[in-house]
Amino acid sequence: MIDRIAQLSALLPQVSDDPRALIAIARQMIAAGDRPRALALAEQVHAMTGGRGEAGVTAAEILSDGVFSWHFIIPRDRARNDAYEQALRRAIRPGSRVLEIGTGTGLLAMMAARAGAHVVTCEADPAIASAARDVVAANGYADRVTVVNKHSTDLDPIRDMGGLADILVSEIVSNDLLSEGVLAAHEDAVARLLAPDAVVIPARGTIRVALARDLRDRSPRLCDASGFDLTAFNRLALPNETIRVGMDQVALCSEPVDLFSFDFATAERRKPERREFDISSFGGRIDGIVQWIALTLDPVGRYENRPEPGAASCWAALLWRFPAPVDTKANDCVTIGGAHERDRVRLWVSD
């Protein structure tokens, strides 16, 4: 493969003005295992074409591969943005050094820089890191924000950061809180990359749950189609379903319960956990358990994406559907279980 990459590289000077030829080489670079070089070529073609024509569209396909849609959703959440920026402003002092894990668009890093900090932000994906550098430069913060194309666990506190950070900020939380690896990343960062008594934003994360009724007209599970019973196929369905907060897709049928809460400011390794408990129903049909997240940014700031009328959030809630609906009366108890494996959450109704 190394010889193939060398052969492809040797062709570049001959086709430097030909977007279609450059894209063809980029695609072969990907096949040969050199994604960073392929991304650089795709960026070059995108700049040459402005994203127009077949070469421009193909360049966009290469650049967007592996970039999740939530990178374009999260920055639009004004409540989330305000909560993070206020927490950063409360923490930052003159000369503060901020480490961000997960650059994304660079928004949080620029917020920290705008508040007066010097920021090192790390991003494992080379395409995202490159785009974030351009965003930072376009907004005039290239002298205060350094984007490092590494996973946080590969950072060297001296070589990459110039010293230990006074503040850690991250948003590597998922709809279930844990599946982006927030626990492992924070444990490593607190142990290796932060100064003593450093501020961590968010300081804590909590998984909250409640009994829920599905308000949608049609269940995503299969039943009859064209006269055939398809229900046996449902065993292949994911055990949870995404619920858009603010879309009134579910009704809460119990008071919320904190399932698990996590200290993001500790280096102590959190072990997997499992628990079962009773939840008291408001009454009526219960279709499953809805799960959402709450972030404690600092002693003052909090962000929660509770699925209720009038709410809005860049994060979705998750509905863990029961095998069959349960009819309840007010104050009936439903026994549910929950477990996490550090990077995965699971909920169920007990027999």
mmCIF file of N, CA and C in Angstrom, residues 256-301:
data_model
loop_
_atom_site.group_PDB
_atom_site.id
_atom_site.type_symbol
_atom_site.label_atom_id
_atom_site.label_comp_id
_atom_site.label_asym_id
_atom_site.label_seq_id
_atom_site.Cartn_x
_atom_site.Cartn_y
_atom_site.Cartn_z
ATOM 1 N N PRO A 256 -40.158 12.140 37.233
ATOM 2 C CA PRO A 256 -38.833 11.695 36.797
ATOM 3 C C PRO A 256 -38.038 11.065 37.942
ATOM 4 N N VAL A 257 -37.183 10.150 37.584
ATOM 5 C CA VAL A 257 -36.275 9.508 38.528
ATOM 6 C C VAL A 257 -34.858 9.629 37.984
ATOM 7 N N ASP A 258 -33.911 9.956 38.849
ATOM 8 C CA ASP A 258 -32.504 9.967 38.450
ATOM 9 C C ASP A 258 -31.987 8.532 38.468
ATOM 10 N N LEU A 259 -31.683 8.016 37.284
ATOM 11 C CA LEU A 259 -31.242 6.630 37.173
ATOM 12 C C LEU A 259 -29.786 6.491 37.590
ATOM 13 N N PHE A 260 -28.901 7.264 36.943
ATOM 14 C CA PHE A 260 -27.481 7.290 37.301
ATOM 15 C C PHE A 260 -26.983 8.718 37.189
ATOM 16 N N SER A 261 -26.046 9.079 38.077
ATOM 17 C CA SER A 261 -25.412 10.392 38.023
ATOM 18 C C SER A 261 -23.906 10.202 38.043
ATOM 19 N N PHE A 262 -23.189 11.014 37.263
ATOM 20 C CA PHE A 262 -21.758 10.820 37.059
ATOM 21 C C PHE A 262 -20.984 12.105 37.344
ATOM 22 N N ASP A 263 -19.906 11.968 38.094
ATOM 23 C CA ASP A 263 -19.000 13.072 38.377
ATOM 24 C C ASP A 263 -17.972 13.131 37.251
ATOM 25 N N PHE A 264 -18.036 14.171 36.420
ATOM 26 C CA PHE A 264 -17.111 14.309 35.296
ATOM 27 C C PHE A 264 -15.781 14.931 35.708
ATOM 28 N N ALA A 265 -15.656 15.331 36.968
ATOM 29 C CA ALA A 265 -14.448 16.013 37.428
ATOM 30 C C ALA A 265 -13.560 15.108 38.274
ATOM 31 N N THR A 266 -13.654 13.805 38.062
ATOM 32 C CA THR A 266 -12.834 12.880 38.829
ATOM 33 C C THR A 266 -12.036 11.972 37.903
ATOM 34 N N ALA A 267 -10.866 11.565 38.382
ATOM 35 C CA ALA A 267 -10.045 10.605 37.647
ATOM 36 C C ALA A 267 -10.365 9.173 38.061
ATOM 37 N N GLU A 268 -11.205 9.020 39.075
ATOM 38 C CA GLU A 268 -11.549 7.681 39.551
ATOM 39 C C GLU A 268 -12.431 6.969 38.528
ATOM 40 N N ARG A 269 -12.069 5.743 38.208
ATOM 41 C CA ARG A 269 -12.776 4.998 37.174
ATOM 42 C C ARG A 269 -14.142 4.545 37.688
ATOM 43 N N ARG A 270 -15.180 4.934 36.980
ATOM 44 C CA ARG A 270 -16.541 4.541 37.358
ATOM 45 C C ARG A 270 -16.802 3.115 36.864
ATOM 46 N N LYS A 271 -17.284 2.265 37.739
ATOM 47 C CA LYS A 271 -17.563 0.881 37.373
ATOM 48 C C LYS A 271 -18.959 0.764 36.759
ATOM 49 N N PRO A 272 -19.191 -0.252 35.917
ATOM 50 C CA PRO A 272 -20.545 -0.497 35.423
ATOM 51 C C PRO A 272 -21.514 -0.721 36.584
ATOM 52 N N GLU A 273 -22.775 -0.382 36.371
ATOM 53 C CA GLU A 273 -23.780 -0.480 37.429
ATOM 54 C C GLU A 273 -25.087 -1.037 36.876
ATOM 55 N N ARG A 274 -25.874 -1.593 37.794
ATOM 56 C CA ARG A 274 -27.190 -2.129 37.451
ATOM 57 C C ARG A 274 -28.122 -1.911 38.636
ATOM 58 N N ARG A 275 -29.373 -1.515 38.360
ATOM 59 C CA ARG A 275 -30.330 -1.343 39.450
ATOM 60 C C ARG A 275 -31.752 -1.572 38.944
ATOM 61 N N GLU A 276 -32.641 -1.970 39.837
ATOM 62 C CA GLU A 276 -34.064 -2.072 39.564
ATOM 63 C C GLU A 276 -34.821 -1.302 40.638
ATOM 64 N N PHE A 277 -35.937 -0.692 40.252
ATOM 65 C CA PHE A 277 -36.700 0.103 41.212
ATOM 66 C C PHE A 277 -38.126 0.272 40.691
ATOM 67 N N ASP A 278 -39.018 0.692 41.587
ATOM 68 C CA ASP A 278 -40.420 0.920 41.243
ATOM 69 C C ASP A 278 -40.640 2.389 40.905
ATOM 70 N N ILE A 279 -41.480 2.617 39.894
ATOM 71 C CA ILE A 279 -41.932 3.968 39.560
ATOM 72 C C ILE A 279 -43.453 3.986 39.668
ATOM 73 N N SER A 280 -43.971 4.985 40.312
ATOM 74 C CA SER A 280 -45.409 5.122 40.504
ATOM 75 C C SER A 280 -46.039 5.831 39.305
ATOM 76 N N SER A 281 -47.032 5.195 38.710
ATOM 77 C CA SER A 281 -47.670 5.723 37.506
ATOM 78 C C SER A 281 -48.717 6.785 37.831
ATOM 79 N N PHE A 282 -48.884 7.722 36.908
ATOM 80 C CA PHE A 282 -49.996 8.667 37.003
ATOM 81 C C PHE A 282 -51.313 8.000 36.613
ATOM 82 N N GLY A 283 -51.226 6.821 35.971
ATOM 83 C CA GLY A 283 -52.401 6.114 35.492
ATOM 84 C C GLY A 283 -52.490 6.141 33.980
ATOM 85 N N GLY A 284 -53.232 5.201 33.409
ATOM 86 C CA GLY A 284 -53.403 5.125 31.969
ATOM 87 C C GLY A 284 -52.419 4.164 31.329
ATOM 88 N N ARG A 285 -52.409 4.170 29.991
ATOM 89 C CA ARG A 285 -51.550 3.258 29.244
ATOM 90 C C ARG A 285 -50.096 3.710 29.306
ATOM 91 N N ILE A 286 -49.216 2.753 29.578
ATOM 92 C CA ILE A 286 -47.778 3.016 29.588
ATOM 93 C C ILE A 286 -47.156 2.211 28.446
ATOM 94 N N ASP A 287 -46.454 2.895 27.559
ATOM 95 C CA ASP A 287 -45.835 2.213 26.420
ATOM 96 C C ASP A 287 -44.365 1.899 26.645
ATOM 97 N N GLY A 288 -43.724 2.577 27.577
ATOM 98 C CA GLY A 288 -42.311 2.321 27.800
ATOM 99 C C GLY A 288 -41.705 3.304 28.777
ATOM 100 N N ILE A 289 -40.396 3.387 28.743
ATOM 101 C CA ILE A 289 -39.621 4.269 29.605
ATOM 102 C C ILE A 289 -38.930 5.294 28.716
ATOM 103 N N VAL A 290 -39.080 6.560 29.033
ATOM 104 C CA VAL A 290 -38.369 7.592 28.291
ATOM 105 C C VAL A 290 -37.162 8.044 29.106
ATOM 106 N N GLN A 291 -36.065 8.230 28.416
ATOM 107 C CA GLN A 291 -34.780 8.562 29.043
ATOM 108 C C GLN A 291 -34.253 9.864 28.449
ATOM 109 N N TRP A 292 -33.723 10.747 29.302
ATOM 110 C CA TRP A 292 -33.108 11.968 28.814
ATOM 111 C C TRP A 292 -31.930 12.321 29.706
ATOM 112 N N ILE A 293 -31.281 13.457 29.436
ATOM 113 C CA ILE A 293 -30.067 13.809 30.171
ATOM 114 C C ILE A 293 -30.216 15.174 30.837
ATOM 115 N N ALA A 294 -29.460 15.335 31.921
ATOM 116 C CA ALA A 294 -29.355 16.630 32.604
ATOM 117 C C ALA A 294 -27.883 16.882 32.886
ATOM 118 N N LEU A 295 -27.402 18.061 32.502
ATOM 119 C CA LEU A 295 -26.007 18.440 32.721
ATOM 120 C C LEU A 295 -25.935 19.526 33.782
ATOM 121 N N THR A 296 -25.099 19.295 34.785
ATOM 122 C CA THR A 296 -24.787 20.327 35.769
ATOM 123 C C THR A 296 -23.495 20.985 35.299
ATOM 124 N N LEU A 297 -23.618 22.183 34.707
ATOM 125 C CA LEU A 297 -22.437 22.853 34.158
ATOM 126 C C LEU A 297 -21.491 23.267 35.262
ATOM 127 N N ASP A 298 -22.026 23.833 36.331
ATOM 128 C CA ASP A 298 -21.265 24.299 37.490
ATOM 129 C C ASP A 298 -22.265 24.482 38.624
ATOM 130 N N PRO A 299 -21.870 25.019 39.776
ATOM 131 C CA PRO A 299 -22.853 25.162 40.862
ATOM 132 C C PRO A 299 -24.066 26.005 40.512
ATOM 133 N N VAL A 300 -23.992 26.790 39.449
ATOM 134 C CA VAL A 300 -25.098 27.673 39.084
ATOM 135 C C VAL A 300 -25.856 27.172 37.858
ATOM 136 N N GLY A 301 -25.137 26.724 36.849
ATOM 137 C CA GLY A 301 -25.744 26.436 35.554
ATOM 138 C C GLY A 301 -26.181 24.985 35.386
#
